[in-house]
Coordinates of C-alpha atoms in Angstrom, one line a residue:
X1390 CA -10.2 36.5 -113.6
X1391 CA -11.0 32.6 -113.8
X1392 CA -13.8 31.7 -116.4
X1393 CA -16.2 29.0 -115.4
X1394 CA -14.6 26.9 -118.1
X1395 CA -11.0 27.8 -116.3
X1396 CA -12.7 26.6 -112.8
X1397 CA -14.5 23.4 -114.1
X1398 CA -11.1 22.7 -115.8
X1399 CA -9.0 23.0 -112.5
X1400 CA -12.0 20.8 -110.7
X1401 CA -12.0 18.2 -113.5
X1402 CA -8.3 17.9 -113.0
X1403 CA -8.1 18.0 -109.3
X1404 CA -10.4 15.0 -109.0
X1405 CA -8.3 12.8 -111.8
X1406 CA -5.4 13.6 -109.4
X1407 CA -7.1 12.4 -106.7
X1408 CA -8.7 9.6 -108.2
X1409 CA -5.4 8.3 -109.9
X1410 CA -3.8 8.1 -106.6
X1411 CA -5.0 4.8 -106.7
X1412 CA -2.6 4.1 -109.7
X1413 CA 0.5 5.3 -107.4
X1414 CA -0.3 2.9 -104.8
X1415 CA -0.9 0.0 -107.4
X1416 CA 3.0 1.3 -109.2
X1417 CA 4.1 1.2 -105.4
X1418 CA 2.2 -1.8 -104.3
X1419 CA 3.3 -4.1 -107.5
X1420 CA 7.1 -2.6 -107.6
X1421 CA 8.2 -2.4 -104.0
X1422 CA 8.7 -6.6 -104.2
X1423 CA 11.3 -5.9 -106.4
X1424 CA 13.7 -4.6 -103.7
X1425 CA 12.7 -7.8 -101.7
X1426 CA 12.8 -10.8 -103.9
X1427 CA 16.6 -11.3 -102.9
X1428 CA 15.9 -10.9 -99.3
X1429 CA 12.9 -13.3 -98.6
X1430 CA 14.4 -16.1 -101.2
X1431 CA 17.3 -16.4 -98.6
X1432 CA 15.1 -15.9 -95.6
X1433 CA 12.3 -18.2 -96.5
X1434 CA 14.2 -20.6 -98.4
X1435 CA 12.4 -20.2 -101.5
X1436 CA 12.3 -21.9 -105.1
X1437 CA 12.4 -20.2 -108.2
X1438 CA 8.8 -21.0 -108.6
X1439 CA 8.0 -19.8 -104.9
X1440 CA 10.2 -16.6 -105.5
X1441 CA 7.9 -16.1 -108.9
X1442 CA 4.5 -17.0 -106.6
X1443 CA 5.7 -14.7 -104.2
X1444 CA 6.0 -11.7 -106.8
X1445 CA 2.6 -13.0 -108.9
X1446 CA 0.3 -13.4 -106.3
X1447 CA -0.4 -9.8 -106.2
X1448 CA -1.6 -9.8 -109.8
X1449 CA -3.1 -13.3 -109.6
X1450 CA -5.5 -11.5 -106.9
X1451 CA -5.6 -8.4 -109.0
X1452 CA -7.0 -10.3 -112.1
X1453 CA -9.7 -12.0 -109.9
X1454 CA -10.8 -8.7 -108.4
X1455 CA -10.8 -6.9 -111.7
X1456 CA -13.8 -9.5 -113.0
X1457 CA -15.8 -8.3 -109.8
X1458 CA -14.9 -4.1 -109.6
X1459 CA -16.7 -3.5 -112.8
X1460 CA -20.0 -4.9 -111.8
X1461 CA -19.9 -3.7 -108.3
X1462 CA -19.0 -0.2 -109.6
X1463 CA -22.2 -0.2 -112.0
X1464 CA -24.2 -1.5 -108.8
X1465 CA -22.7 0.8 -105.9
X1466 CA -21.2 3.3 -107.7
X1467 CA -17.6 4.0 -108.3
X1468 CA -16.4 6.0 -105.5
X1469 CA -17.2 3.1 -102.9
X1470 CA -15.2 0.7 -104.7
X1471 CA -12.2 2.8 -104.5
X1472 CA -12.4 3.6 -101.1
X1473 CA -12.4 0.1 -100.6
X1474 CA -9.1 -0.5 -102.6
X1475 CA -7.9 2.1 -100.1
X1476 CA -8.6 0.0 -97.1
X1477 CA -6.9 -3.1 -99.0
X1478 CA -3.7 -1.1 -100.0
X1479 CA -3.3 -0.3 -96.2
X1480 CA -4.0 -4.1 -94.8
X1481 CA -1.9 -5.6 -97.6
X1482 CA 0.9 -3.0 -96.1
X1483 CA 1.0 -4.0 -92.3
X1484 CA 0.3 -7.3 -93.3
X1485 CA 3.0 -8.1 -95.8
X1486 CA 5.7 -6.4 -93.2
X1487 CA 4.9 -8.6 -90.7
X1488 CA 4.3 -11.6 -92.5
X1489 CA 6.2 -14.6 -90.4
X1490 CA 6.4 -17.1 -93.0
X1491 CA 5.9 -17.6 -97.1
X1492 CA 2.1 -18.5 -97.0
X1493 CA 1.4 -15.5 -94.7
X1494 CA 3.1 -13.0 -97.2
X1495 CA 1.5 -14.7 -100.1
X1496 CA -1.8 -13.7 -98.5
X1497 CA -1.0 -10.4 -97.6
X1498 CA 0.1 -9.4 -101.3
X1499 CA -3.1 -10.8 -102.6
X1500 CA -5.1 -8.7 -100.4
X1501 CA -3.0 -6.2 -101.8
X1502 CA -4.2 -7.4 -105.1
X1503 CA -7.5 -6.9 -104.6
X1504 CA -7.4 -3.1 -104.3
X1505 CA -4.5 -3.4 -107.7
X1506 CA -7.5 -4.9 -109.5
X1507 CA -9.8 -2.8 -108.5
X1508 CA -7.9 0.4 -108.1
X1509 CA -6.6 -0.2 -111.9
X1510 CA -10.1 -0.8 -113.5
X1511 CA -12.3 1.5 -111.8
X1512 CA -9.8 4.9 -111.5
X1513 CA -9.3 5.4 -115.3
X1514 CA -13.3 4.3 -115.5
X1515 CA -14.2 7.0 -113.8
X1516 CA -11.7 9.9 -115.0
X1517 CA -13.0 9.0 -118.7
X1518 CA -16.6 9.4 -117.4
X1519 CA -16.1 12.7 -116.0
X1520 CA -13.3 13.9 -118.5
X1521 CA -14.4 16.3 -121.7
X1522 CA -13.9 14.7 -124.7
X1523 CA -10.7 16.8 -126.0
X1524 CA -8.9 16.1 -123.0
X1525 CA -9.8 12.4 -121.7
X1526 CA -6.8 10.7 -123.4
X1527 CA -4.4 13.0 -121.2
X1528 CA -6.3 13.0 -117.7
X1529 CA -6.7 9.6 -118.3
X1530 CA -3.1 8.7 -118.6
X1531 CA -2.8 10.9 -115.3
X1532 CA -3.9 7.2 -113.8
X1533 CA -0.7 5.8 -116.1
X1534 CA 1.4 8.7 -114.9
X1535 CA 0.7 8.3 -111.1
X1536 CA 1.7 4.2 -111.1
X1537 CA 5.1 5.1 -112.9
X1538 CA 5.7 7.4 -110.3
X1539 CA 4.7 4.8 -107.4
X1540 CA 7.1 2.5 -109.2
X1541 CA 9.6 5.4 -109.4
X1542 CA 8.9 6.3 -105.3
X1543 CA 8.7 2.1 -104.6
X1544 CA 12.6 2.0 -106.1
X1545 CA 13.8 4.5 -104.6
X1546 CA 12.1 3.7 -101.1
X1547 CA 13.8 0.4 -101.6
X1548 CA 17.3 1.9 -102.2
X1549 CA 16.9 4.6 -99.3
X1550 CA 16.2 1.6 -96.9
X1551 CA 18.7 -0.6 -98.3
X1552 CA 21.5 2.3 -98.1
X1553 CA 19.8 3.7 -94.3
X1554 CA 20.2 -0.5 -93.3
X1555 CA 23.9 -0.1 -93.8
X1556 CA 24.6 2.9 -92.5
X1557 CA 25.7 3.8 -88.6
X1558 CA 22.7 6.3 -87.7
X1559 CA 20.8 5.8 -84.7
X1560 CA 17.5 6.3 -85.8
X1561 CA 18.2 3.0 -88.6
X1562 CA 19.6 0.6 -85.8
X1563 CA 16.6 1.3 -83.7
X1564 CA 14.1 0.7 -86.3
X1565 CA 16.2 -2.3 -87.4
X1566 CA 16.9 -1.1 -91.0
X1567 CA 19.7 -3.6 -91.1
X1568 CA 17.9 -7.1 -90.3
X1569 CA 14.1 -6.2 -90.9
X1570 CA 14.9 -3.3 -94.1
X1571 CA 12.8 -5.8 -96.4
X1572 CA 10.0 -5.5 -94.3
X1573 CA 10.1 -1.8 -94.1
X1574 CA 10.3 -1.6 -97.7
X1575 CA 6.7 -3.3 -97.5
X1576 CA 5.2 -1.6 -94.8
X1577 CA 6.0 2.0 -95.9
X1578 CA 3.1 1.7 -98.8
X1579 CA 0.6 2.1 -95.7
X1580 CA 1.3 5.6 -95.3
X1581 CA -0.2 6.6 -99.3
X1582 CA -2.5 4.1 -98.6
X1583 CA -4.0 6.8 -96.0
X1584 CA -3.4 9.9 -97.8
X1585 CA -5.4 8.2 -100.9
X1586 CA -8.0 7.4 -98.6
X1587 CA -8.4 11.3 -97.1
X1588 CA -8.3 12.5 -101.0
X1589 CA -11.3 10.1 -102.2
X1590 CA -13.7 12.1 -99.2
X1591 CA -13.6 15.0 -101.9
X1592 CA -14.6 13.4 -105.4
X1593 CA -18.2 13.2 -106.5
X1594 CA -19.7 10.2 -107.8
X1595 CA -19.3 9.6 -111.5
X1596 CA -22.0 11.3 -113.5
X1597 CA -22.7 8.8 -115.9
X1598 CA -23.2 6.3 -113.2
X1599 CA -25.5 8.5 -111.6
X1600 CA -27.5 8.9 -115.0
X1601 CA -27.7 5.2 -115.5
X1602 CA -28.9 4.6 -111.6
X1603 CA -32.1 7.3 -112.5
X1604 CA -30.2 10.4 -110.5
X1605 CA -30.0 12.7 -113.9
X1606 CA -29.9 16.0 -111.5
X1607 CA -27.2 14.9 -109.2
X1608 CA -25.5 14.2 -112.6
X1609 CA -26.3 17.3 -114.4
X1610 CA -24.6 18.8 -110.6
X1611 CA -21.5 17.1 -111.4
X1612 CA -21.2 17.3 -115.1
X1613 CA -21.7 21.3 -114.5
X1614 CA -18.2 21.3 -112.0
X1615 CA -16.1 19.1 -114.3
X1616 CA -17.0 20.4 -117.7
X1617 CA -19.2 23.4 -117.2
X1618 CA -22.6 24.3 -118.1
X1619 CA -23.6 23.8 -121.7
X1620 CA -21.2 21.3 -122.3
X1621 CA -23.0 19.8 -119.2
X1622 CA -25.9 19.6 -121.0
X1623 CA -24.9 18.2 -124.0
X1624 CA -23.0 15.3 -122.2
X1625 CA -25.9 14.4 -120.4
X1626 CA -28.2 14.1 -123.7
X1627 CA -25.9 12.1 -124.8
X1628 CA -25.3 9.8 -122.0
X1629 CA -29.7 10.1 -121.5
X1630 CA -29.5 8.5 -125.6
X1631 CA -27.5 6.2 -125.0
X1632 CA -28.8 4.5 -121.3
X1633 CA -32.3 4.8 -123.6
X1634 CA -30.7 2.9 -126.1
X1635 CA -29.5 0.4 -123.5
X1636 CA -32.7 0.2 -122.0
X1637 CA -34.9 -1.6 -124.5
X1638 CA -31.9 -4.2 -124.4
X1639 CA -32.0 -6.9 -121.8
X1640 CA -29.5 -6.8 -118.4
X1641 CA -25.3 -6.6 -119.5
X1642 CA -24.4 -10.7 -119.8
X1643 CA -20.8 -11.5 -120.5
X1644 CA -22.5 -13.5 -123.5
X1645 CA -23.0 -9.9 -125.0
X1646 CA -19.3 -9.3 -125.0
X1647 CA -19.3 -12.1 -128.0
X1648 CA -22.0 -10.7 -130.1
X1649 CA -20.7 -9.8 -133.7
X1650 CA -21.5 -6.2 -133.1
X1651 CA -18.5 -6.4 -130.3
X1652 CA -16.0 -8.6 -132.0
X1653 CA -14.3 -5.3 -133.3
X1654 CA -13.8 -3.6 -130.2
X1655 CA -13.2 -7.3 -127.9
X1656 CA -10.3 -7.8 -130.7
X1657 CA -8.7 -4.9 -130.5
X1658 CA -9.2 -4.6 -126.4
X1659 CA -7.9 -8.3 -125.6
X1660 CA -4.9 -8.0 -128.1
X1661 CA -3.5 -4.7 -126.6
X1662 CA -4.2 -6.2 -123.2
X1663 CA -2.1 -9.7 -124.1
X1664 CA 0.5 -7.4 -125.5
X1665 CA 1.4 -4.8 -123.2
X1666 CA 1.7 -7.7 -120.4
X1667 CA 3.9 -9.9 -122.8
X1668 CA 6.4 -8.5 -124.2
X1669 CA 7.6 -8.1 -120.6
X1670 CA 7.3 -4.9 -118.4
X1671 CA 6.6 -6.6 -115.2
X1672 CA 9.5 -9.1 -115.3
X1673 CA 11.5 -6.0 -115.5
X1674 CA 9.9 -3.6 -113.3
X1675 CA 9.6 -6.4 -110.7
X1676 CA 13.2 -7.9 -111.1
X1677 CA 15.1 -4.9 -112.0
X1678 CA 17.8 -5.5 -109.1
X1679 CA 17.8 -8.9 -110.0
X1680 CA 18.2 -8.4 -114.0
X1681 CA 21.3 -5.9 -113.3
X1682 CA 22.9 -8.0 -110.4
X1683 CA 23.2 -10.6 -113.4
X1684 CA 25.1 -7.9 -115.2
X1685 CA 27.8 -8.3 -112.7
X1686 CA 27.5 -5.2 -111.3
X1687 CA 26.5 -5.3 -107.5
X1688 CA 23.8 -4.9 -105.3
X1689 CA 24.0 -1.3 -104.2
X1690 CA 24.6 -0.5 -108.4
X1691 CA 21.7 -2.8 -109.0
X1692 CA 19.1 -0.4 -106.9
X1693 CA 20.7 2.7 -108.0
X1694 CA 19.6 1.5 -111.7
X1695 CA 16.8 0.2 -110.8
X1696 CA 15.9 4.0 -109.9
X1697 CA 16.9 4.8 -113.2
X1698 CA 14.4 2.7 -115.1
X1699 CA 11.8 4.4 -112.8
X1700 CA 12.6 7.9 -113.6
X1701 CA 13.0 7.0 -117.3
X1702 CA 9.4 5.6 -116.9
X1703 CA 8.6 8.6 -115.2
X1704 CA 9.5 11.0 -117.6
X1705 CA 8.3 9.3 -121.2
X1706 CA 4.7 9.0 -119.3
X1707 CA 5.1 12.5 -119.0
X1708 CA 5.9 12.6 -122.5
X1709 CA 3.2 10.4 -123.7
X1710 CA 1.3 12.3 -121.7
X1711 CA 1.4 15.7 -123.7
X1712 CA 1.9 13.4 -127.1
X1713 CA -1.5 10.9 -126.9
X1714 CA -4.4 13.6 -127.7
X1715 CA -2.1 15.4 -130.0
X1716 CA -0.6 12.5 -132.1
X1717 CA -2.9 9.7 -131.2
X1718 CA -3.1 6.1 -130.0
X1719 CA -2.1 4.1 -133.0
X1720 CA 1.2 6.4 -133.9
X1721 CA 2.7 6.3 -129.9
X1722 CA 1.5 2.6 -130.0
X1723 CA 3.8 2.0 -133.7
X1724 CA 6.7 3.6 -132.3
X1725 CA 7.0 2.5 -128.9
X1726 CA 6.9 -1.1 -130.3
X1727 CA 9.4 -0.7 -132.6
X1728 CA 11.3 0.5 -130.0
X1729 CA 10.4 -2.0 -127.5
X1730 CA 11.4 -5.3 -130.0
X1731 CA 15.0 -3.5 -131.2
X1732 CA 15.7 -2.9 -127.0
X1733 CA 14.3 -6.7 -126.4
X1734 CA 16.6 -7.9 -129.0
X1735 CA 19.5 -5.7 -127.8
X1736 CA 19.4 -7.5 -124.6
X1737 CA 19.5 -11.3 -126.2
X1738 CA 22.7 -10.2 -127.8
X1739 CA 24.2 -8.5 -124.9
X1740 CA 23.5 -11.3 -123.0
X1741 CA 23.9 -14.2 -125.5
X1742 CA 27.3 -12.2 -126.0
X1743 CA 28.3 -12.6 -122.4
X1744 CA 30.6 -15.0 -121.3
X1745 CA 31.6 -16.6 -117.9
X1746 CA 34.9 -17.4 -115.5
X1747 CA 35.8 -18.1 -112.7
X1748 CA 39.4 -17.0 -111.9
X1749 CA 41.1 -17.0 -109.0
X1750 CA 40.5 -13.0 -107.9
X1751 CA 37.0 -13.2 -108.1
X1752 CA 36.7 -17.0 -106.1
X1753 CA 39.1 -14.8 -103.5
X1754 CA 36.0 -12.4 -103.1
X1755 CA 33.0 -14.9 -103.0
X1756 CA 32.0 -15.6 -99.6
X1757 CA 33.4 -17.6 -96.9
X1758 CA 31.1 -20.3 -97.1
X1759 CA 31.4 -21.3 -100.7
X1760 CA 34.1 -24.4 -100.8
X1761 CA 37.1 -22.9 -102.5
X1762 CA 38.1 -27.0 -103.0
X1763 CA 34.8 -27.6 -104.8
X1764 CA 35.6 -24.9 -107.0
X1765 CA 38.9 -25.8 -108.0
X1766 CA 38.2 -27.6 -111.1
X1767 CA 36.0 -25.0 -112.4
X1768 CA 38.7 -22.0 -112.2
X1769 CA 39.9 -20.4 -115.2
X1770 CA 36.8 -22.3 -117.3
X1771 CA 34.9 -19.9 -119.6
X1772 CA 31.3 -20.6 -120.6
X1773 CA 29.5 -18.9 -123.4
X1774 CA 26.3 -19.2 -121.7
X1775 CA 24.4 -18.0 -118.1
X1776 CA 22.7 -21.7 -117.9
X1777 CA 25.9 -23.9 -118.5
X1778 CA 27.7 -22.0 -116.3
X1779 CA 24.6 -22.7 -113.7
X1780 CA 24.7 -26.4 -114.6
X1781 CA 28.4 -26.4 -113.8
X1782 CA 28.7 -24.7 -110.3
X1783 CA 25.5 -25.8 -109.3
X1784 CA 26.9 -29.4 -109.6
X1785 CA 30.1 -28.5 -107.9
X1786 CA 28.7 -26.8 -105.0
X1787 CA 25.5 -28.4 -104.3
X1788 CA 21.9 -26.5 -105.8
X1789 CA 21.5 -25.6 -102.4
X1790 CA 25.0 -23.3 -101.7
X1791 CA 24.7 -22.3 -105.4
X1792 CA 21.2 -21.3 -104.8
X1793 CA 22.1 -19.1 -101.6
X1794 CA 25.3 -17.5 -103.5
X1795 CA 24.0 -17.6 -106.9
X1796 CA 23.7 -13.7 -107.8
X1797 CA 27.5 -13.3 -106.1
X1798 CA 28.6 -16.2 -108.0
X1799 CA 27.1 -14.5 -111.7
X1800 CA 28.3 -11.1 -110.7
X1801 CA 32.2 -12.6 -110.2
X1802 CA 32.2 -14.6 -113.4
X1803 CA 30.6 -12.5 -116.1
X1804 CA 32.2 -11.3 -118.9
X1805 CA 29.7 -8.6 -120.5
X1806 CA 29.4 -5.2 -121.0
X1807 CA 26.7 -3.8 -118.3
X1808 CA 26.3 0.0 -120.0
X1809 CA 24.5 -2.0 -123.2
X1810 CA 22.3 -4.0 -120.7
X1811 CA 21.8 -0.4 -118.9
X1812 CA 21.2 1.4 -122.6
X1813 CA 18.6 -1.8 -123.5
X1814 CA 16.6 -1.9 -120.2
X1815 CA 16.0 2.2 -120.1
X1816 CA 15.6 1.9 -124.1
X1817 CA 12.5 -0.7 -123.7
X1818 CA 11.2 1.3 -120.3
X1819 CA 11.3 4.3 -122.1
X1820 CA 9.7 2.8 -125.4
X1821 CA 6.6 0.8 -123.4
X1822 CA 6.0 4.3 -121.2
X1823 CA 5.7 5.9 -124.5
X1824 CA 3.2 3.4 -125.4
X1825 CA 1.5 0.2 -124.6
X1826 CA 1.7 2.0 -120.8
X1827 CA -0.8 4.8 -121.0
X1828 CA -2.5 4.1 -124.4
X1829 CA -4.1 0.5 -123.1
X1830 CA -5.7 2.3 -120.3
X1831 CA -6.9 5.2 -122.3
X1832 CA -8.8 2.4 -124.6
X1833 CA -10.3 0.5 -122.3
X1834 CA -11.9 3.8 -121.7
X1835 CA -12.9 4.5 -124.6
X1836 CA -13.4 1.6 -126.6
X1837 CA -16.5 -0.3 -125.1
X1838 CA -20.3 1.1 -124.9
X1839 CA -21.4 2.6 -121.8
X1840 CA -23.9 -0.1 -121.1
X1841 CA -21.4 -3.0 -121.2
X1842 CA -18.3 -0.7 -120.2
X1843 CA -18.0 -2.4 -116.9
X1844 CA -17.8 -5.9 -117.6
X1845 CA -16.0 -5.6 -121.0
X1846 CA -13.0 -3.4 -119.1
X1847 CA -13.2 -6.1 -116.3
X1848 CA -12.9 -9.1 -118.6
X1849 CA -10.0 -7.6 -120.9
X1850 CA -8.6 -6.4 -117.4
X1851 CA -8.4 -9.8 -115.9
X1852 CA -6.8 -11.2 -119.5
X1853 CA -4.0 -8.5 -118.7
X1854 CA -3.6 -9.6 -115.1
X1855 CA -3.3 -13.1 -116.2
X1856 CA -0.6 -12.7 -118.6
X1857 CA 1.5 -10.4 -116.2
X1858 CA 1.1 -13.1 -113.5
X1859 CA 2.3 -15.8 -115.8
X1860 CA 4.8 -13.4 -116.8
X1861 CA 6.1 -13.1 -113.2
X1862 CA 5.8 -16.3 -112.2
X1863 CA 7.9 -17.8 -114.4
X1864 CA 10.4 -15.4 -114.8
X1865 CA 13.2 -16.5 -112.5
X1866 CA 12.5 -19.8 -113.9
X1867 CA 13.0 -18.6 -117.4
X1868 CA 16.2 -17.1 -116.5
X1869 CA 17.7 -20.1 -114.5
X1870 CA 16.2 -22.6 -117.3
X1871 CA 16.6 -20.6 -120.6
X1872 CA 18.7 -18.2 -120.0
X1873 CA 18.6 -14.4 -119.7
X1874 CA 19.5 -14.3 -123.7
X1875 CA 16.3 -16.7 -124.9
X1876 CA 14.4 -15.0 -122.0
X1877 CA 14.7 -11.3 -123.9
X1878 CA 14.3 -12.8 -127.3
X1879 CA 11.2 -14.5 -126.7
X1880 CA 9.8 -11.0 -125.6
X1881 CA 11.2 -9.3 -128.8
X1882 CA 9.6 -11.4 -131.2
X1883 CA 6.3 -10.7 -129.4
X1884 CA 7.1 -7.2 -129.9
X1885 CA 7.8 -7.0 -133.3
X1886 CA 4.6 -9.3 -134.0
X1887 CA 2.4 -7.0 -132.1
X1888 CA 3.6 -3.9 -134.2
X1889 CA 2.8 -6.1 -137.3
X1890 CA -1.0 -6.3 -136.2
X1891 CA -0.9 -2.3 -135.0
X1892 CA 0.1 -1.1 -138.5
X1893 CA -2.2 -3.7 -140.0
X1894 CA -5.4 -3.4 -138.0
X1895 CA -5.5 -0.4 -135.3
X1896 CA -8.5 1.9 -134.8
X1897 CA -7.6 5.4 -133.9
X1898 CA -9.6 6.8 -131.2
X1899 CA -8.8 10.2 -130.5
X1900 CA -11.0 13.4 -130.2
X1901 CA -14.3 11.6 -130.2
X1902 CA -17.0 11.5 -127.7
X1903 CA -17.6 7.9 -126.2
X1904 CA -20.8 7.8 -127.4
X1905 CA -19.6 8.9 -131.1
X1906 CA -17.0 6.0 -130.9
X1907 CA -19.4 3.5 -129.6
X1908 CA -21.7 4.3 -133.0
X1909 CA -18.4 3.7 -135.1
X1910 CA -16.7 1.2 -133.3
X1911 CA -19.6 -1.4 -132.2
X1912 CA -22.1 -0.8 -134.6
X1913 CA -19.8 -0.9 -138.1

């Protein structure tokens, strides 16, 4: 027979799952361009730099909605606000597969953003304010877990429509699979963005924002179904202490975030938020087809490994999942470092290693539009480097053909060996899922005082967003400019620094109530 313990246990955990829905559709949302980059550079006509606006302007929106969701949370509650980033995840759907031109699609994936922002603040928010302290760190990183499996569903959505596009059956040539599959691949998110809108009708309001907003029975009602009833009470005295404690103190400013007593926790929340974003997980999670392409491997090889890295994702969440409240933040954050700054720098020499040639087999398979006369005099050339070999055909065919042709023209004249590329991209996926991937989340949770919870988590939040969007954006550039080699280095040594300040200066956070760590962290 169930216990009430067994039953607030399976109710605690059936409203994470539904909350953290909103972390599938953010995986799904931010992911599913990666299948699509190719298609609208050729169809729009774009630049690198548009390609890289085109892919960033989701998180550019995200970081601008993740300053307002933590406020408007702490004034109309948390449930409301996710709702709303259901309603965004399904415009941002219809809107992006229909999108005409560029600036229309721009648009649509920065109302898309909005709900990113606000679905990726306010969801783990709210599971750590329901959660029991022994088991926050894992329903927390449910939220982690459910966006590596919308990246895992976005790739292999992408794939299924890619291979459906090609295929004979009816049903694909009357949806047009072949000529509109990119926008399929964008409108499909509309469908989870429904289901996640259905699940939020069952999830209470957060009891510590009921506390704070002078409802203490509606949140001893809650508290009683999601831990059960003493630990119900205890929670709540210590939630009652600490609004007390907050209420002699004047309105949250964002001046507050730079008092003294914060500079611990604002430190430790802003570094893990600039690292997880730089040592680049969303130029690979966003490029992936376009990384393995430049392995010389194919298009239809470049989705199916692109799958890969999101089942590999998939399955060290999982991992991390069952690891983070038994090991702890700072060891999973020390090894998945390490291991992503050894991958990183396995990937500058399997690239830096590379060369490239054009001989006359692989001109015979490039398409019929590329001069064969205008690439006489670079046959049977090697370079020992992705960005002279550019340089070269470039000037030979014209930056607009080479531009049009240039992942064909990589994939006939590299010399590399694609199975360490393969090894180094899963190694560094696998490594940052370990890792920088759930544990940032669980902090942000955890690290800041109830009072100011909101606005520190949306400030550190929007320093995340804005390193991930300069990440995107300039990727493609980076690649076409530096090199794929450089590119990977630069991201290694940012690695390998941030495991430097993690062994030197890393608070452990686990098995401790947040109002226990708030009297250690903010006030030592």
């Amino acid at each position: 027979m169930a216990t009430p313990a067994d039953a607030a246990t399976g109710f605690t955990t059936r409203v994470a799952l539904s909350v953290a829905l909103g972390g599938f559709l953010m995986g799904f949302d931010a992911s599913v361009i990666s299948g699509v980059v190719g298609f609208i550079e050729d169809e729009f006509g774009l630049s690198k730099l548009q390609l890289g606006w085109a892919v960033a302007s989701l998180t550019l929106a995200a970081a601008g909605a993740m300053m307002l969701a933590g406020p408007l949370s702490d004034r109309f509650g948390r449930r409301p606000v996710l709702r709303l980033a259901a309603v965004l995840f399904m415009v941002s759907a219809v809107a992006s597969a229909l999108a005409p031109g560029f600036a229309s699609l721009v648009i649509a994936r920065m109302v898309g953003g909005l709900g990113v922002g606000a679905a990726l603040i306010i969801a783990p928010m709210y599971i750590a304010e329901i959660a029991p302290p022994r088991k926050r760190g894992r329903l927390v990183s449910l939220n982690q877990l459910n966006i590596v499996v919308g990246i895992s569903a976005a790739f292999f959505s992408n794939y299924l429509i890619l291979r459906l596009g090609r295929s004979d059956l009816p049903l694909a040539e009357a949806l047009g699979l072949g000529t509109l599959g990119w926008r399929w691949m964008l409108g499909v998110e509309a469908l989870p963005a429904v289901v996640y809108l259905l699940a939020l009708a069952g999830v209470p309001e957060s009891p510590r924002w009921l506390a704070m907003t002078g409802r203490p029975e509606e949140a001893r009602r809650v508290l009683t179904m999601t831990v059960g009833t003493r630990e119900a009470e205890a929670e709540l005295a210590g939630v009652a202490r600490s609004l007390a404690e907050a209420a002699a103190a004047e309105r949250p400013r964002p001046v507050e975030l730079l008092r003294p007593a914060m500079r611990r926790v604002m430190v430790v929340g802003l570094s893990i938020a600039v690292l997880q974003q730089a040592t680049g997980i969303n130029a690979v999670f966003f490029y992936a087809p376009v990384i393995f392409e430049q392995s010389g491997i194919g298009t239809d090889a470049a989705f199916i490994q692109a799958i890969l890295v999101g089942l590999v994702n998939l399955v060290f969440t999982l991992l991390a999942l069952a690891l983070i409240d038994r090991l702890g933040r700072r060891p999973l954050l020390g090894f998945g470092l390490a291991g992503v700054a050894a991958c990183m720098f396995l990937l500058a020499y399997g690239f830096g290693s590379a060369s490239y040639m054009l001989d006359s087999e692989a001109v015979a398979e490039l398409p019929a539009q590329l001069d064969r006369a205008e690439l006489g005099p670079l046959m049977d050339v090697q370079f020992g480097s992705d960005t002279d070999f550019r340089a070269a055909v470039s000037a030979a065919v014209g930056s607009e053909a080479f531009l049009e042709h240039e992942a064909g023209l990589l994939a006939a004249a590299i010399r590399i060996d694609p199975l360490l590329i393969l090894v180094g991209i899963l190694g560094f996926v696998a490594s940052f899922a370990v890792s920088l991937g759930p544990v940032m989340w669980v902090l942000f949770s955890e690290l800041f005082p109830n009072r100011l919870r909101g606005l520190a988590v949306s400030c550190v939040g929007l320093v995340n967003s804005a390193v991930s969007f300069l990440v995107q954006l300039v990727f493609p550039w980076e690649l076409a400019t530096l090199g794929n080699s450089v590119t990977f280095l630069v991201y290694g040594l940012i690695a390998a620094a941030g495991l430097a300040w993690v062994l030197a200066a890393f608070p452990e956070t686990r098995g401790r109530s947040l109002e226990e760590l708030e009297q250690t962290l903010v006030r030592s």
